[in-house]
Structure formats: C-alpha cells, structure tokens
C-alpha cells in the first residue's frame, strides 16, 4: 500500500521525438486512471504557426509554452487531480520550468538508442519527419541528472513492459481489478 501523500500528482514523460512519449504516457495514464495530456497542446498560436511553416522554435518561443504546462501542472495538483504529461523537455532548463522545485512532479525519461528510435519513426504512420531532426534532438538532449530524481526506462521493450517498469519504479501498484479508477492496491 502506497501512502497517498507519496504519490506524485504529475508525471512528465520526456525524451526525443519518436522515443514513445505519447504512446507510453497515454497507456500509463490509462493504467493509473489519471488524465493524459500531450504537452504540444499548450503551444501558443505563434509557435503552432512557426512549426507548421517548418521553422525551428527558439528558446524564447519555448518559455511561454513550458510555463503554460507548468501552470496546468499547478492547477492539476491544486485541485487534487493527477496527470501524465508527454513533453519532450530535452534540456535541464526546460524541465526546471515544468518541475519548479515541486517534489510531487516526477520526470520519466524514455531512454533509447538513435538506431532504435529511427526505426520506430520510420514505421510511424501519418507523421512527416524531416531529415536531421532526430540528430538535432539527440544533440539537444540533456539526460536528466540524479538531482532531478528521474525514473529512467529503456524503451527497448514492449509498451506494456515499459509501463510496468515505470509503475514499479514509482511504487505505483496495480489498481485492484474491482477498485475505483485511480486507487492503488
Ligand atoms: N515500446 C514500443 N514498442 C514498439 N513501438 C513503439 C513503442 N513505443 C512507441 N512505439 C511506436 O513508435 C512510434 C513513435 O512513438 P510516439 O509517437 O509515441 O513517440 P513520441 O515520443 O510521442 O514522438 P513525438 O515527439 O514526435 O511526438 C509510434 O509509431 C509508436 O507506435
Ligand atoms: Mg508524441
């Protein structure tokens, strides 16, 4: 039995493009009975226009976006909800905005090799991936440090195994079969 107070109110599932953030965060949220959010939803209109035009975002563009996600995290925690948020959060400074010293917000890092992720991206339907994007994502990536207390999982496994691994590391047991969604065994 996990003490309710020790359960985080938000999990930020991070990693490079194609590491499986949306897939894993959605499945994890479903398993926990928490809300799933895709961080991309919080981009201001100006960023969406830039991205649609194929222009790279600058850090100046990113701060308001990250702050909007941080505000949502605060709101969720304040009202006693729980959420799993998929967000690339590649740099330490980005994660600092999202977590802003909260101990009840945990980082989940999806870790995989460029070769495996390139393979997954090649197999992804309905997405266009500009050449060189994965390279630049790995160049930007600052893997979370110990001080960030991350949960790090290898993505070289099935979605189910990865989700189990995250739940085990966070000591979030299987919800009871007959229990209310979001309650823990
Ligand atoms: N563990 C896994 N095993 C096999 N395929 C996977 C696994 N995780 C994700 N995938 C597949 O890999 C592709 C990339 O996953 P997904 O779209 O979730 O990545 P993402 O990190 O959200 O990417 P983006 O940053 O571009 O939004 C998808 O086609 C997904 O179905
Ligand atoms: Mg995604």
Coordinates of C-alpha atoms and ligand atoms in Angstrom, one line a residue:
X1 CA 0.0 0.0 0.0
X2 CA 1.4 3.4 -1.0
X3 CA 0.8 6.4 1.2
X4 CA -1.4 8.7 -0.8
X5 CA 0.8 11.6 0.1
X6 CA 3.8 10.0 -1.6
X7 CA 2.0 9.6 -4.9
X8 CA 3.1 12.3 -7.4
X9 CA 0.3 14.5 -8.8
X10 CA 2.0 14.8 -12.2
X11 CA 4.4 12.7 -14.3
X12 CA 6.3 14.3 -17.1
X13 CA 7.2 11.7 -19.7
X14 CA 10.2 13.0 -21.7
X15 CA 12.5 12.0 -24.4
X16 CA 13.4 12.7 -28.1
X17 CA 10.9 12.6 -30.9
X18 CA 9.9 9.0 -31.5
X19 CA 11.0 7.7 -28.1
X20 CA 7.4 6.9 -27.4
X21 CA 6.2 9.7 -25.1
X22 CA 2.7 9.9 -26.4
X23 CA 2.3 6.1 -26.6
X24 CA 3.7 5.4 -23.1
X25 CA 2.2 8.4 -21.4
X26 CA -1.3 7.6 -22.7
X27 CA -1.0 3.9 -21.7
X28 CA 0.4 4.8 -18.3
X29 CA -2.4 7.3 -17.7
X30 CA -4.9 4.6 -18.6
X31 CA -3.4 2.1 -16.3
X32 CA -3.3 4.6 -13.4
X33 CA -6.7 6.1 -14.1
X34 CA -5.0 9.5 -14.4
X35 CA -5.6 12.2 -17.0
X36 CA -3.3 12.1 -20.1
X37 CA -2.1 15.4 -21.7
X38 CA 0.1 16.0 -24.7
X39 CA 2.4 18.9 -24.0
X40 CA 2.1 20.1 -27.6
X41 CA -1.5 21.2 -26.8
X42 CA -0.1 24.1 -24.8
X43 CA 1.8 25.8 -27.5
X44 CA 0.7 29.4 -28.2
X45 CA -0.7 30.1 -31.6
X46 CA 2.5 31.8 -32.7
X47 CA 4.5 28.6 -32.1
X48 CA 2.0 26.4 -33.9
X49 CA 2.2 28.7 -36.9
X50 CA 6.0 28.6 -36.9
X51 CA 6.1 24.8 -36.6
X52 CA 3.5 24.4 -39.4
X53 CA 5.8 26.6 -41.5
X54 CA 8.7 24.3 -40.7
X55 CA 10.6 26.9 -38.8
X56 CA 12.5 25.7 -35.7
X57 CA 11.4 27.1 -32.3
X58 CA 13.9 29.2 -30.3
X59 CA 14.1 29.0 -26.5
X60 CA 12.3 32.4 -26.4
X61 CA 9.4 30.7 -28.1
X62 CA 9.6 27.8 -25.7
X63 CA 9.4 29.6 -22.4
X64 CA 5.7 30.6 -22.6
X65 CA 4.8 27.1 -23.8
X66 CA 6.7 25.4 -20.9
X67 CA 5.2 27.9 -18.5
X68 CA 1.7 27.1 -19.7
X69 CA 2.4 23.4 -19.0
X70 CA 3.8 24.3 -15.5
X71 CA 0.6 26.3 -14.8
X72 CA -1.5 23.3 -15.8
X73 CA 0.6 21.1 -13.5
X74 CA 0.0 23.5 -10.6
X75 CA -3.7 23.6 -11.4
X76 CA -4.0 19.8 -11.5
X77 CA -2.1 19.3 -8.2
X78 CA -4.1 22.1 -6.6
X79 CA -7.5 20.5 -7.3
X80 CA -6.3 17.1 -6.3
X81 CA -6.2 15.6 -9.8
X82 CA -3.4 13.6 -11.3
X83 CA -2.0 13.7 -14.8
X84 CA 0.6 12.1 -17.1
X85 CA 2.0 14.7 -19.5
X86 CA 4.0 13.8 -22.6
X87 CA 6.6 16.6 -23.2
X88 CA 10.0 16.3 -24.9
X89 CA 11.6 18.5 -22.1
X90 CA 15.0 17.8 -23.6
X91 CA 17.0 20.4 -21.7
X92 CA 17.5 20.7 -18.0
X93 CA 16.3 24.3 -18.1
X94 CA 13.1 23.3 -19.7
X95 CA 12.5 20.7 -17.0
X96 CA 13.2 23.3 -14.3
X97 CA 10.3 25.3 -15.6
X98 CA 8.0 22.3 -15.6
X99 CA 9.0 20.9 -12.2
X100 CA 9.9 24.3 -10.5
X101 CA 11.0 22.6 -7.3
X102 CA 7.9 20.5 -6.8
X103 CA 8.6 17.2 -5.2
X104 CA 5.2 15.8 -6.3
X105 CA 6.1 16.2 -10.0
X106 CA 8.3 13.4 -11.3
X107 CA 10.3 13.1 -14.6
X108 CA 10.1 9.8 -16.5
X109 CA 12.9 9.6 -19.1
X110 CA 12.4 7.3 -22.1
X111 CA 15.9 6.2 -23.0
X112 CA 16.8 4.5 -26.3
X113 CA 19.5 4.4 -29.0
X114 CA 19.3 6.6 -32.1
X115 CA 19.1 3.4 -34.3
X116 CA 16.1 2.0 -32.4
X117 CA 14.2 5.4 -32.4
X118 CA 15.0 6.0 -36.1
X119 CA 13.4 2.6 -36.8
X120 CA 10.3 3.4 -34.8
X121 CA 10.0 6.8 -36.6
X122 CA 10.3 5.1 -40.0
X123 CA 7.4 2.9 -39.1
X124 CA 5.2 5.7 -37.7
X125 CA 2.2 6.4 -39.9
X126 CA 0.8 9.9 -40.6
X127 CA 3.9 11.8 -39.5
X128 CA 6.5 13.5 -41.6
X129 CA 10.0 13.5 -40.1
X130 CA 12.4 16.0 -41.6
X131 CA 15.9 14.5 -42.2
X132 CA 18.3 15.5 -39.4
X133 CA 15.6 16.2 -36.8
X134 CA 16.5 13.1 -34.8
X135 CA 20.2 14.1 -34.9
X136 CA 19.4 17.5 -33.6
X137 CA 17.1 16.1 -30.9
X138 CA 20.0 14.0 -29.6
X139 CA 22.4 16.9 -29.7
X140 CA 19.9 19.0 -27.7
X141 CA 19.1 16.2 -25.2
X142 CA 20.5 16.7 -21.7
X143 CA 19.6 13.4 -20.0
X144 CA 18.2 14.1 -16.5
X145 CA 20.7 14.2 -13.7
X146 CA 20.5 12.3 -10.4
X147 CA 19.5 15.5 -8.7
X148 CA 16.3 15.5 -10.8
X149 CA 15.3 12.1 -9.3
X150 CA 14.2 10.8 -12.7
X151 CA 12.6 7.5 -13.4
X152 CA 14.7 6.2 -16.4
X153 CA 13.3 3.4 -18.5
X154 CA 14.8 1.6 -21.5
X155 CA 12.4 1.8 -24.5
X156 CA 13.8 -1.4 -26.0
X157 CA 10.8 -3.4 -24.7
X158 CA 7.0 -3.7 -25.3
X159 CA 4.8 -0.8 -24.3
X160 CA 3.3 -3.0 -21.6
X161 CA 6.7 -3.8 -20.1
X162 CA 7.8 -0.2 -20.1
X163 CA 4.6 0.9 -18.4
X164 CA 5.1 -1.8 -15.8
X165 CA 8.7 -0.7 -15.3
X166 CA 7.6 2.9 -14.6
X167 CA 4.9 1.9 -12.2
X168 CA 7.3 -0.4 -10.4
X169 CA 10.0 2.3 -10.1
X170 CA 7.4 4.8 -8.8
X171 CA 6.0 2.1 -6.5
X172 CA 2.6 2.7 -8.0
X173 CA 1.0 -0.8 -7.7
X174 CA -1.6 -2.3 -10.0
X175 CA -5.0 -0.8 -9.4
X176 CA -7.3 -3.5 -7.9
X177 CA -9.4 -5.2 -10.5
X178 CA -12.6 -4.2 -8.9
X179 CA -11.4 -0.9 -7.4
X180 CA -12.3 2.6 -8.4
X181 CA -10.1 4.1 -11.1
X182 CA -7.1 5.8 -9.7
X183 CA -7.0 3.8 -6.4
X184 CA -3.9 1.6 -5.7
X185 CA -3.5 -1.9 -4.4
Ligands
LIG1 N1 7.7 0.2 -26.9 C1 7.4 0.3 -28.2 N2 7.5 -0.7 -29.0 C2 7.2 -0.6 -30.3 N3 6.8 0.5 -30.9 C3 6.6 1.6 -30.1 C4 6.9 1.6 -28.7 N4 6.7 2.8 -28.2 C5 6.3 3.6 -29.2 N5 6.3 2.9 -30.4 C6 5.9 3.4 -31.7 O1 7.0 4.3 -32.1 C7 6.4 5.4 -32.8 C8 6.8 6.7 -32.0 O2 6.1 6.7 -30.8 P1 5.4 8.1 -30.3 O3 4.6 8.7 -31.4 O4 4.6 7.7 -29.1 O5 6.7 9.0 -29.9 P2 6.8 10.5 -29.3 O6 7.9 10.5 -28.4 O7 5.4 10.9 -28.8 O8 7.1 11.3 -30.7 P3 6.9 12.9 -30.9 O9 7.9 13.6 -30.1 O10 7.2 13.1 -32.4 O11 5.5 13.2 -30.5 C9 4.9 5.2 -32.9 O12 4.7 4.6 -34.2 C10 4.6 4.2 -31.8 O13 3.5 3.4 -32.1
LIG2 MG1 4.1 12.5 -29.3

